Amino acid sequence: MEFALATRRGRVGTVVEVAGDLDMSTTPRLRDGLLEVVESGVRVMVIDLTDVGFMDSSGLGALVVAYKEMRARDGWLGLAGVRPPVRKVLSITSVDRVIESFDTVQDAEEASPTAS
């Protein structure tokens, strides 16, 4: 699957829909897209990884950078639709203990601090 990144207005913030493999060749576009969303001033970002089947350490790094940037701006970032191969990378690196993952975008939005 070809890499693609799209943003849309979610119920409580911005949803970033990512498709394709996250590896050294696609991570620069992922990182730039996520930082663009962060710098737009959003308070809540949900990254939908439903259509991501593979992620290497560079993709992981881009997610961590976006998470840190959101936190530095008192924002919140969650992951949605994480498939088993990607979940394994998050688990092995213990990133799943820092960045929350949810089954669906709706679940992530409902768990965000601004949902209440």
Coordinates of C-alpha atoms in Angstrom, one line a residue:
M1 CA 0.0 0.0 0.0
E2 CA 1.2 3.5 -0.9
F3 CA 2.0 5.8 2.0
A4 CA -0.7 8.5 2.6
L5 CA -1.5 10.9 5.3
A6 CA -4.7 12.9 5.6
T7 CA -6.1 15.1 8.3
R8 CA -9.7 15.8 9.2
R9 CA -11.7 17.5 12.0
G10 CA -12.7 14.9 14.6
R11 CA -15.3 15.2 17.3
V12 CA -12.8 16.8 19.8
G13 CA -9.7 17.5 17.8
T14 CA -7.8 16.6 14.7
V15 CA -7.7 13.0 13.4
V16 CA -4.6 12.1 11.3
E17 CA -5.3 9.1 9.1
V18 CA -2.1 7.3 8.1
A19 CA -1.9 4.5 5.5
G20 CA 1.0 2.4 4.2
D21 CA 4.2 1.2 5.8
L22 CA 6.1 3.5 8.2
D23 CA 9.7 3.1 7.4
M24 CA 12.8 5.1 6.6
S25 CA 11.4 6.1 3.2
T26 CA 8.0 7.4 4.5
T27 CA 8.9 8.6 8.0
P28 CA 10.0 12.1 6.8
R29 CA 6.5 12.7 5.4
L30 CA 4.9 11.4 8.5
R31 CA 7.0 13.5 10.8
D32 CA 6.4 16.7 8.7
G33 CA 2.7 16.0 8.6
L34 CA 2.4 15.4 12.3
L35 CA 4.5 18.5 13.2
E36 CA 2.3 20.6 10.9
V37 CA -0.7 19.5 12.8
V38 CA 1.0 20.2 16.2
E39 CA 2.1 23.6 15.1
S40 CA -1.5 24.5 13.9
G41 CA -2.4 24.7 17.6
V42 CA -4.6 21.7 18.0
R43 CA -5.2 20.5 21.6
V44 CA -6.1 16.9 20.8
M45 CA -4.7 14.7 18.1
V46 CA -5.7 11.1 17.3
I47 CA -3.4 9.3 14.9
D48 CA -5.4 6.6 13.1
L49 CA -3.1 3.7 12.2
T50 CA -5.8 1.3 11.0
D51 CA -4.2 1.1 7.5
V52 CA -0.6 0.8 8.8
G53 CA 0.7 -2.8 8.6
F54 CA 4.4 -2.2 9.4
M55 CA 6.4 0.3 11.4
D56 CA 10.1 0.4 12.0
S57 CA 12.1 2.5 14.6
S58 CA 12.0 5.6 12.4
G59 CA 8.2 5.5 12.3
L60 CA 8.2 5.0 16.1
G61 CA 10.5 8.0 16.5
A62 CA 8.1 10.2 14.5
L63 CA 5.2 9.2 16.8
V64 CA 7.3 9.9 19.9
V65 CA 8.4 13.3 18.6
A66 CA 4.8 14.3 17.9
Y67 CA 3.7 13.1 21.3
K68 CA 6.4 15.1 23.0
E69 CA 5.6 18.2 21.0
M70 CA 1.9 17.9 21.9
R71 CA 2.8 17.5 25.6
A72 CA 5.0 20.5 25.5
R73 CA 2.0 22.5 24.3
D74 CA -0.3 21.0 27.0
G75 CA -2.0 18.9 24.3
W76 CA -3.0 15.3 24.1
L77 CA -2.1 12.6 21.5
G78 CA -3.6 9.1 21.2
L79 CA -3.3 6.3 18.7
A80 CA -6.2 4.4 17.2
G81 CA -6.7 1.2 15.2
V82 CA -3.2 -0.1 16.0
R83 CA -2.7 -3.5 14.3
P84 CA -0.8 -6.4 15.8
P85 CA 2.5 -5.8 14.0
V86 CA 2.6 -2.1 15.0
R87 CA 1.3 -2.9 18.5
K88 CA 4.3 -5.3 18.9
V89 CA 6.8 -2.5 18.1
L90 CA 5.0 -0.2 20.6
S91 CA 5.1 -3.0 23.3
I92 CA 8.7 -4.1 22.8
T93 CA 9.9 -0.5 23.1
S94 CA 7.5 0.3 26.0
V95 CA 6.1 3.2 24.1
D96 CA 2.6 1.7 24.7
R97 CA 3.1 2.7 28.4
V98 CA 3.5 6.3 27.4
I99 CA 1.3 6.9 24.3
E100 CA -2.2 5.5 24.8
S101 CA -3.7 3.2 22.2
F102 CA -7.4 2.7 21.5
D103 CA -9.3 0.3 19.3
T104 CA -11.1 3.0 17.3
V105 CA -10.9 6.8 16.7
Q106 CA -14.1 7.2 18.6
D107 CA -12.7 5.4 21.7
A108 CA -9.6 7.7 21.6
E109 CA -11.7 10.8 21.3
E110 CA -13.9 9.7 24.2
A111 CA -10.8 9.2 26.3
S112 CA -9.3 12.5 25.5
P113 CA -9.3 15.2 28.3
T114 CA -11.5 17.5 26.3
A115 CA -14.2 14.9 25.7
S116 CA -16.0 15.4 29.0

